[in-house]
Amino acid sequence: MRFDILTIFPKAFDSYLGESIIKRAITKKLIKIVIHDIRKFSTDKHHKTDDSPFGGGAGMLMTPQPLYDAIKHAKKLNKGPVIYFSPRGETFTQIKAEKLAKKYSKKGVILICGRYEGIDERIIDLLVDEEISIGEYVLTGGELPAMILLDSVSRLLKGVLGRSESHEEDSFSLALDRKKEYPHYTRPAVFKKLKVPEVLMGGNHKEIDKWRKNHLK
Ligand code: SAM
């Protein structure tokens, strides 16, 4: 699956994309992540991407021109939906991640990271298909939301998780009826006087499944 990410802080992604499962998925060509520096699309001689809002008020806004050109460029490379991260968008959930992974694994998605007070509304009117919020709080920019979306969607794609890792019974998934998963234990069987439930050590898979179902939250 292809992710085209539009940002004015391209370096923000370097360390995260260079580690662990996401790095492995990139190397195995299961996902392709292309970071576009919005600043490079600015026709302003200082590559400016922000200006003060009409009507006054605190803060700056991302101007439409660089974003418009950057999105148009990305749309030539990626036929998926244009998603703008915004606190006012639809709240991101595991079910939404499952839907994106299923529907756009071939086409990909274009992710726009806002900064300042956000972006000029006309970009949303003209080019944005969906607004997604990652929760009811406000961050300084859309880069962390973009990483959250790409991480949660990528791990659902075929081959991204290894055999010892699994998303089948993750919390909030459709498979778990959107409930939160059961408790997990590993060795030792007793830790600080706390014992692992007997049934989990018995090897009776029917009983183990029953115990796990009863312990979903
Ligand atoms: N003025 C905006 C408001 O009150 O809703 C907040 C803008 S925020 C400081 C700057 C950018 O960070 C936003 O344009 C968005 O891209 C991103 N952002 C911040 N919080 C977010 C959230 N909860 N979900 C998704 N994106 C968020």
PDB file of C-alpha atoms and ligand atoms in Angstrom:
ATOM      1  CA  MET A   1       0.000   0.000   0.000  1.00  0.00           C
ATOM      2  CA  ARG A   2       1.213   3.430  -0.880  1.00  0.00           C
ATOM      3  CA  PHE A   3       1.121   6.408   1.497  1.00  0.00           C
ATOM      4  CA  ASP A   4       1.877   9.856   0.082  1.00  0.00           C
ATOM      5  CA  ILE A   5       2.401  12.221   3.011  1.00  0.00           C
ATOM      6  CA  LEU A   6       2.380  16.002   2.589  1.00  0.00           C
ATOM      7  CA  THR A   7       4.149  17.947   5.320  1.00  0.00           C
ATOM      8  CA  ILE A   8       6.322  20.985   5.928  1.00  0.00           C
ATOM      9  CA  PHE A   9       8.444  18.866   8.311  1.00  0.00           C
ATOM     10  CA  PRO A  10       9.580  15.872   6.227  1.00  0.00           C
ATOM     11  CA  LYS A  11      12.380  14.938   8.626  1.00  0.00           C
ATOM     12  CA  ALA A  12       9.845  14.304  11.399  1.00  0.00           C
ATOM     13  CA  PHE A  13       9.206  10.884   9.837  1.00  0.00           C
ATOM     14  CA  ASP A  14      12.791   9.668   9.514  1.00  0.00           C
ATOM     15  CA  SER A  15      13.333   7.887  12.795  1.00  0.00           C
ATOM     16  CA  TYR A  16       9.922   6.247  13.000  1.00  0.00           C
ATOM     17  CA  LEU A  17       9.995   4.877   9.472  1.00  0.00           C
ATOM     18  CA  GLY A  18      13.510   3.565  10.014  1.00  0.00           C
ATOM     19  CA  GLU A  19      12.605   1.206  12.869  1.00  0.00           C
ATOM     20  CA  SER A  20      11.075  -2.202  13.459  1.00  0.00           C
ATOM     21  CA  ILE A  21       7.972  -3.495  11.665  1.00  0.00           C
ATOM     22  CA  ILE A  22       7.429  -0.415   9.485  1.00  0.00           C
ATOM     23  CA  LYS A  23      11.040  -0.457   8.314  1.00  0.00           C
ATOM     24  CA  ARG A  24      10.734  -4.157   7.494  1.00  0.00           C
ATOM     25  CA  ALA A  25       7.464  -3.576   5.600  1.00  0.00           C
ATOM     26  CA  ILE A  26       9.139  -0.857   3.515  1.00  0.00           C
ATOM     27  CA  THR A  27      12.139  -3.077   2.785  1.00  0.00           C
ATOM     28  CA  LYS A  28       9.846  -5.946   1.793  1.00  0.00           C
ATOM     29  CA  LYS A  29       7.953  -3.495  -0.474  1.00  0.00           C
ATOM     30  CA  LEU A  30       4.671  -4.229   1.296  1.00  0.00           C
ATOM     31  CA  ILE A  31       4.246  -0.502   1.872  1.00  0.00           C
ATOM     32  CA  LYS A  32       5.688   2.500   0.072  1.00  0.00           C
ATOM     33  CA  ILE A  33       5.902   5.823   1.863  1.00  0.00           C
ATOM     34  CA  VAL A  34       6.596   8.972  -0.123  1.00  0.00           C
ATOM     35  CA  ILE A  35       7.071  12.176   1.828  1.00  0.00           C
ATOM     36  CA  HIS A  36       6.370  15.401  -0.075  1.00  0.00           C
ATOM     37  CA  ASP A  37       7.756  18.642   1.307  1.00  0.00           C
ATOM     38  CA  ILE A  38       4.922  21.166   0.844  1.00  0.00           C
ATOM     39  CA  ARG A  39       7.443  24.014   1.053  1.00  0.00           C
ATOM     40  CA  LYS A  40       9.018  22.906  -2.223  1.00  0.00           C
ATOM     41  CA  PHE A  41       5.728  23.600  -3.995  1.00  0.00           C
ATOM     42  CA  SER A  42       5.513  27.197  -2.780  1.00  0.00           C
ATOM     43  CA  THR A  43       5.851  29.771  -5.568  1.00  0.00           C
ATOM     44  CA  ASP A  44       6.798  32.401  -2.969  1.00  0.00           C
ATOM     45  CA  LYS A  45      10.443  33.387  -3.308  1.00  0.00           C
ATOM     46  CA  HIS A  46      11.045  32.523   0.383  1.00  0.00           C
ATOM     47  CA  HIS A  47       9.042  29.268   0.079  1.00  0.00           C
ATOM     48  CA  LYS A  48       6.511  30.638   2.535  1.00  0.00           C
ATOM     49  CA  THR A  49       3.596  28.330   3.364  1.00  0.00           C
ATOM     50  CA  ASP A  50       1.675  30.365   5.962  1.00  0.00           C
ATOM     51  CA  ASP A  51      -0.138  33.670   6.322  1.00  0.00           C
ATOM     52  CA  SER A  52      -2.413  35.441   8.807  1.00  0.00           C
ATOM     53  CA  PRO A  53      -6.132  34.591   8.702  1.00  0.00           C
ATOM     54  CA  PHE A  54      -8.713  36.903   7.140  1.00  0.00           C
ATOM     55  CA  GLY A  55     -10.947  38.250   9.892  1.00  0.00           C
ATOM     56  CA  GLY A  56      -8.081  38.372  12.372  1.00  0.00           C
ATOM     57  CA  GLY A  57      -7.434  36.127  15.338  1.00  0.00           C
ATOM     58  CA  ALA A  58      -4.412  34.445  16.790  1.00  0.00           C
ATOM     59  CA  GLY A  59      -2.047  32.255  14.797  1.00  0.00           C
ATOM     60  CA  MET A  60      -1.267  31.631  11.162  1.00  0.00           C
ATOM     61  CA  LEU A  61      -2.869  29.454   8.507  1.00  0.00           C
ATOM     62  CA  MET A  62      -1.352  27.300   5.785  1.00  0.00           C
ATOM     63  CA  THR A  63      -1.854  29.135   2.491  1.00  0.00           C
ATOM     64  CA  PRO A  64      -3.723  27.382  -0.322  1.00  0.00           C
ATOM     65  CA  GLN A  65      -1.242  27.608  -3.229  1.00  0.00           C
ATOM     66  CA  PRO A  66       1.580  25.309  -1.997  1.00  0.00           C
ATOM     67  CA  LEU A  67      -0.923  22.780  -0.672  1.00  0.00           C
ATOM     68  CA  TYR A  68      -2.986  22.850  -3.844  1.00  0.00           C
ATOM     69  CA  ASP A  69       0.037  22.176  -6.030  1.00  0.00           C
ATOM     70  CA  ALA A  70       1.431  19.529  -3.666  1.00  0.00           C
ATOM     71  CA  ILE A  71      -1.886  17.654  -3.526  1.00  0.00           C
ATOM     72  CA  LYS A  72      -2.327  17.842  -7.305  1.00  0.00           C
ATOM     73  CA  HIS A  73       1.172  16.400  -7.679  1.00  0.00           C
ATOM     74  CA  ALA A  74       0.462  13.587  -5.202  1.00  0.00           C
ATOM     75  CA  LYS A  75      -2.839  12.783  -6.924  1.00  0.00           C
ATOM     76  CA  LYS A  76      -0.939  11.999 -10.125  1.00  0.00           C
ATOM     77  CA  LEU A  77       1.006   9.337  -8.211  1.00  0.00           C
ATOM     78  CA  ASN A  78      -1.675   8.019  -5.893  1.00  0.00           C
ATOM     79  CA  LYS A  79      -5.322   7.348  -6.833  1.00  0.00           C
ATOM     80  CA  GLY A  80      -6.542   6.955  -3.241  1.00  0.00           C
ATOM     81  CA  PRO A  81      -8.492   9.436  -1.118  1.00  0.00           C
ATOM     82  CA  VAL A  82      -7.015  12.693   0.162  1.00  0.00           C
ATOM     83  CA  ILE A  83      -7.184  12.694   3.949  1.00  0.00           C
ATOM     84  CA  TYR A  84      -6.604  15.846   5.976  1.00  0.00           C
ATOM     85  CA  PHE A  85      -5.839  15.432   9.677  1.00  0.00           C
ATOM     86  CA  SER A  86      -7.949  17.766  11.756  1.00  0.00           C
ATOM     87  CA  PRO A  87      -9.310  17.734  15.308  1.00  0.00           C
ATOM     88  CA  ARG A  88     -12.763  18.349  13.834  1.00  0.00           C
ATOM     89  CA  GLY A  89     -12.658  15.229  11.623  1.00  0.00           C
ATOM     90  CA  GLU A  90     -14.174  11.778  12.117  1.00  0.00           C
ATOM     91  CA  THR A  91     -12.459  10.076  15.059  1.00  0.00           C
ATOM     92  CA  PHE A  92      -9.966   7.436  13.951  1.00  0.00           C
ATOM     93  CA  THR A  93     -10.687   3.917  15.221  1.00  0.00           C
ATOM     94  CA  GLN A  94      -9.473   0.356  14.664  1.00  0.00           C
ATOM     95  CA  ILE A  95     -12.559  -0.238  12.510  1.00  0.00           C
ATOM     96  CA  LYS A  96     -11.595   2.748  10.340  1.00  0.00           C
ATOM     97  CA  ALA A  97      -8.039   1.376  10.048  1.00  0.00           C
ATOM     98  CA  GLU A  98      -9.485  -1.990   8.950  1.00  0.00           C
ATOM     99  CA  LYS A  99     -11.670  -0.265   6.347  1.00  0.00           C
ATOM    100  CA  LEU A 100      -8.761   1.749   4.923  1.00  0.00           C
ATOM    101  CA  ALA A 101      -6.505  -1.324   4.793  1.00  0.00           C
ATOM    102  CA  LYS A 102      -9.189  -3.294   2.971  1.00  0.00           C
ATOM    103  CA  LYS A 103     -10.407  -0.630   0.561  1.00  0.00           C
ATOM    104  CA  TYR A 104      -7.185   1.168  -0.343  1.00  0.00           C
ATOM    105  CA  SER A 105      -4.457  -1.461  -0.122  1.00  0.00           C
ATOM    106  CA  LYS A 106      -4.011  -1.208  -3.922  1.00  0.00           C
ATOM    107  CA  LYS A 107      -4.695   2.492  -4.497  1.00  0.00           C
ATOM    108  CA  GLY A 108      -3.102   3.971  -1.361  1.00  0.00           C
ATOM    109  CA  VAL A 109      -3.946   7.149   0.518  1.00  0.00           C
ATOM    110  CA  ILE A 110      -2.737  10.758   0.476  1.00  0.00           C
ATOM    111  CA  LEU A 111      -2.248  12.235   3.934  1.00  0.00           C
ATOM    112  CA  ILE A 112      -2.074  15.971   4.608  1.00  0.00           C
ATOM    113  CA  CYS A 113      -0.398  17.164   7.780  1.00  0.00           C
ATOM    114  CA  GLY A 114      -1.656  20.537   8.920  1.00  0.00           C
ATOM    115  CA  ARG A 115       0.347  23.018  10.991  1.00  0.00           C
ATOM    116  CA  TYR A 116      -0.337  26.399  12.636  1.00  0.00           C
ATOM    117  CA  GLU A 117      -4.114  26.895  13.024  1.00  0.00           C
ATOM    118  CA  GLY A 118      -4.742  24.540  10.126  1.00  0.00           C
ATOM    119  CA  ILE A 119      -5.279  24.997   6.393  1.00  0.00           C
ATOM    120  CA  ASP A 120      -7.305  27.342   4.188  1.00  0.00           C
ATOM    121  CA  GLU A 121     -10.865  25.957   4.009  1.00  0.00           C
ATOM    122  CA  ARG A 122     -10.875  26.136   0.196  1.00  0.00           C
ATOM    123  CA  ILE A 123      -8.320  23.317   0.042  1.00  0.00           C
ATOM    124  CA  ILE A 124     -10.769  21.163   1.979  1.00  0.00           C
ATOM    125  CA  ASP A 125     -13.604  22.204  -0.355  1.00  0.00           C
ATOM    126  CA  LEU A 126     -11.569  21.561  -3.499  1.00  0.00           C
ATOM    127  CA  LEU A 127      -9.382  18.564  -2.802  1.00  0.00           C
ATOM    128  CA  VAL A 128      -9.954  16.840   0.538  1.00  0.00           C
ATOM    129  CA  ASP A 129     -12.073  13.677   0.604  1.00  0.00           C
ATOM    130  CA  GLU A 130     -12.042  13.034   4.334  1.00  0.00           C
ATOM    131  CA  GLU A 131     -11.049  14.766   7.569  1.00  0.00           C
ATOM    132  CA  ILE A 132      -9.741  12.470  10.302  1.00  0.00           C
ATOM    133  CA  SER A 133      -9.106  13.278  13.946  1.00  0.00           C
ATOM    134  CA  ILE A 134      -7.009  10.980  16.097  1.00  0.00           C
ATOM    135  CA  GLY A 135      -8.762  12.081  19.279  1.00  0.00           C
ATOM    136  CA  GLU A 136     -10.195  14.942  21.233  1.00  0.00           C
ATOM    137  CA  TYR A 137      -7.004  16.855  21.902  1.00  0.00           C
ATOM    138  CA  VAL A 138      -4.911  19.254  19.864  1.00  0.00           C
ATOM    139  CA  LEU A 139      -1.381  18.568  18.622  1.00  0.00           C
ATOM    140  CA  THR A 140       1.030  21.017  17.020  1.00  0.00           C
ATOM    141  CA  GLY A 141       0.796  19.270  13.655  1.00  0.00           C
ATOM    142  CA  GLY A 142      -0.566  16.397  11.597  1.00  0.00           C
ATOM    143  CA  GLU A 143       2.713  14.460  11.434  1.00  0.00           C
ATOM    144  CA  LEU A 144       1.973  12.279  14.493  1.00  0.00           C
ATOM    145  CA  PRO A 145      -1.583  11.578  13.269  1.00  0.00           C
ATOM    146  CA  ALA A 146      -0.115  10.562   9.877  1.00  0.00           C
ATOM    147  CA  MET A 147       2.305   8.164  11.570  1.00  0.00           C
ATOM    148  CA  ILE A 148      -0.505   6.741  13.698  1.00  0.00           C
ATOM    149  CA  LEU A 149      -2.685   6.105  10.664  1.00  0.00           C
ATOM    150  CA  LEU A 150       0.085   4.610   8.567  1.00  0.00           C
ATOM    151  CA  ASP A 151       1.242   2.381  11.428  1.00  0.00           C
ATOM    152  CA  SER A 152      -2.205   1.081  12.333  1.00  0.00           C
ATOM    153  CA  VAL A 153      -3.206   0.509   8.685  1.00  0.00           C
ATOM    154  CA  SER A 154       0.136  -1.026   7.651  1.00  0.00           C
ATOM    155  CA  ARG A 155       0.108  -3.693  10.356  1.00  0.00           C
ATOM    156  CA  LEU A 156      -3.228  -4.933   8.997  1.00  0.00           C
ATOM    157  CA  LEU A 157      -1.829  -5.527   5.515  1.00  0.00           C
ATOM    158  CA  LYS A 158      -0.992  -9.056   4.466  1.00  0.00           C
ATOM    159  CA  GLY A 159       2.585 -10.018   5.286  1.00  0.00           C
ATOM    160  CA  VAL A 160       3.442  -6.958   7.376  1.00  0.00           C
ATOM    161  CA  LEU A 161       3.266  -8.716  10.738  1.00  0.00           C
ATOM    162  CA  GLY A 162       5.428 -11.790  11.157  1.00  0.00           C
ATOM    163  CA  ARG A 163       4.017 -15.194  12.105  1.00  0.00           C
ATOM    164  CA  SER A 164       4.717 -14.564  15.771  1.00  0.00           C
ATOM    165  CA  GLU A 165       2.832 -11.254  15.637  1.00  0.00           C
ATOM    166  CA  SER A 166      -0.871 -11.022  14.978  1.00  0.00           C
ATOM    167  CA  HIS A 167      -3.633  -8.492  14.630  1.00  0.00           C
ATOM    168  CA  GLU A 168      -6.477 -10.977  14.372  1.00  0.00           C
ATOM    169  CA  GLU A 169      -7.576 -10.590  17.954  1.00  0.00           C
ATOM    170  CA  ASP A 170      -6.528  -7.030  18.663  1.00  0.00           C
ATOM    171  CA  SER A 171      -8.575  -4.751  20.849  1.00  0.00           C
ATOM    172  CA  PHE A 172     -11.399  -2.859  19.098  1.00  0.00           C
ATOM    173  CA  SER A 173     -11.232  -5.104  16.011  1.00  0.00           C
ATOM    174  CA  LEU A 174     -14.331  -6.450  14.297  1.00  0.00           C
ATOM    175  CA  ALA A 175     -13.069  -9.949  15.138  1.00  0.00           C
ATOM    176  CA  LEU A 176     -13.298  -9.125  18.842  1.00  0.00           C
ATOM    177  CA  ASP A 177     -16.692  -7.516  18.409  1.00  0.00           C
ATOM    178  CA  ARG A 178     -14.959  -4.168  19.103  1.00  0.00           C
ATOM    179  CA  LYS A 179     -14.179  -5.226  22.669  1.00  0.00           C
ATOM    180  CA  LYS A 180     -10.799  -4.862  24.367  1.00  0.00           C
ATOM    181  CA  GLU A 181      -8.600  -7.906  24.433  1.00  0.00           C
ATOM    182  CA  TYR A 182      -8.130 -10.409  27.260  1.00  0.00           C
ATOM    183  CA  PRO A 183      -5.101 -10.309  29.638  1.00  0.00           C
ATOM    184  CA  HIS A 184      -1.840 -11.943  28.490  1.00  0.00           C
ATOM    185  CA  TYR A 185       0.775 -13.823  30.537  1.00  0.00           C
ATOM    186  CA  THR A 186       4.189 -15.282  29.815  1.00  0.00           C
ATOM    187  CA  ARG A 187       6.885 -17.001  31.896  1.00  0.00           C
ATOM    188  CA  PRO A 188       7.450 -17.162  34.849  1.00  0.00           C
ATOM    189  CA  ALA A 189       4.238 -18.823  36.052  1.00  0.00           C
ATOM    190  CA  VAL A 190       4.522 -16.943  39.363  1.00  0.00           C
ATOM    191  CA  PHE A 191       5.774 -13.355  39.518  1.00  0.00           C
ATOM    192  CA  LYS A 192       5.853 -11.339  42.743  1.00  0.00           C
ATOM    193  CA  LYS A 193       3.450 -13.935  44.212  1.00  0.00           C
ATOM    194  CA  LEU A 194       0.966 -13.391  41.347  1.00  0.00           C
ATOM    195  CA  LYS A 195       0.052 -16.649  39.583  1.00  0.00           C
ATOM    196  CA  VAL A 196      -0.895 -17.107  35.927  1.00  0.00           C
ATOM    197  CA  PRO A 197      -4.504 -18.426  35.728  1.00  0.00           C
ATOM    198  CA  GLU A 198      -4.366 -22.244  35.884  1.00  0.00           C
ATOM    199  CA  VAL A 199      -6.470 -22.753  32.754  1.00  0.00           C
ATOM    200  CA  LEU A 200      -3.921 -20.940  30.525  1.00  0.00           C
ATOM    201  CA  MET A 201      -1.209 -23.398  31.500  1.00  0.00           C
ATOM    202  CA  GLY A 202      -3.335 -26.514  31.028  1.00  0.00           C
ATOM    203  CA  GLY A 203      -3.219 -26.853  27.221  1.00  0.00           C
ATOM    204  CA  ASN A 204      -7.003 -27.325  26.860  1.00  0.00           C
ATOM    205  CA  HIS A 205      -7.655 -24.953  23.958  1.00  0.00           C
ATOM    206  CA  LYS A 206     -11.428 -25.064  24.276  1.00  0.00           C
ATOM    207  CA  GLU A 207     -11.147 -24.003  27.923  1.00  0.00           C
ATOM    208  CA  ILE A 208      -8.516 -21.374  27.069  1.00  0.00           C
ATOM    209  CA  ASP A 209     -10.772 -19.856  24.370  1.00  0.00           C
ATOM    210  CA  LYS A 210     -13.674 -19.824  26.818  1.00  0.00           C
ATOM    211  CA  TRP A 211     -11.531 -18.109  29.482  1.00  0.00           C
ATOM    212  CA  ARG A 212     -10.313 -15.520  26.970  1.00  0.00           C
ATOM    213  CA  LYS A 213     -13.822 -14.776  25.718  1.00  0.00           C
ATOM    214  CA  ASN A 214     -14.975 -14.307  29.305  1.00  0.00           C
ATOM    215  CA  HIS A 215     -12.125 -11.883  29.956  1.00  0.00           C
ATOM    216  CA  LEU A 216     -12.692  -9.469  27.066  1.00  0.00           C
ATOM    217  CA  LYS A 217     -13.291  -5.974  28.375  1.00  0.00           C
TER     218      LYS A 217
HETATM  219  N1  SAM B   1      -6.973  25.302  15.064  1.00  0.00           N
HETATM  220  C1  SAM B   1      -7.167  23.889  15.065  1.00  0.00           C
HETATM  221  C2  SAM B   1      -8.367  23.540  15.914  1.00  0.00           C
HETATM  222  O1  SAM B   1      -8.620  24.222  16.874  1.00  0.00           O
HETATM  223  O2  SAM B   1      -9.013  22.512  15.608  1.00  0.00           O
HETATM  224  C3  SAM B   1      -5.941  23.172  15.597  1.00  0.00           C
HETATM  225  C4  SAM B   1      -4.802  23.202  14.662  1.00  0.00           C
HETATM  226  S1  SAM B   1      -3.450  22.204  15.196  1.00  0.00           S
HETATM  227  C5  SAM B   1      -2.582  23.310  16.249  1.00  0.00           C
HETATM  228  C6  SAM B   1      -2.426  22.079  13.781  1.00  0.00           C
HETATM  229  C7  SAM B   1      -2.619  20.833  12.950  1.00  0.00           C
HETATM  230  O3  SAM B   1      -2.330  19.704  13.733  1.00  0.00           O
HETATM  231  C8  SAM B   1      -3.998  20.595  12.397  1.00  0.00           C
HETATM  232  O4  SAM B   1      -4.220  21.312  11.209  1.00  0.00           O
HETATM  233  C9  SAM B   1      -3.995  19.091  12.177  1.00  0.00           C
HETATM  234  O5  SAM B   1      -3.445  18.752  10.923  1.00  0.00           O
HETATM  235  C10 SAM B   1      -3.099  18.595  13.285  1.00  0.00           C
HETATM  236  N2  SAM B   1      -3.833  18.068  14.450  1.00  0.00           N
HETATM  237  C11 SAM B   1      -3.804  18.560  15.702  1.00  0.00           C
HETATM  238  N3  SAM B   1      -4.551  17.840  16.523  1.00  0.00           N
HETATM  239  C12 SAM B   1      -5.076  16.841  15.789  1.00  0.00           C
HETATM  240  C13 SAM B   1      -5.964  15.754  16.072  1.00  0.00           C
HETATM  241  N4  SAM B   1      -6.454  15.563  17.271  1.00  0.00           N
HETATM  242  N5  SAM B   1      -6.275  14.922  15.069  1.00  0.00           N
HETATM  243  C14 SAM B   1      -5.788  15.090  13.826  1.00  0.00           C
HETATM  244  N6  SAM B   1      -4.962  16.116  13.505  1.00  0.00           N
HETATM  245  C15 SAM B   1      -4.616  16.974  14.460  1.00  0.00           C
END
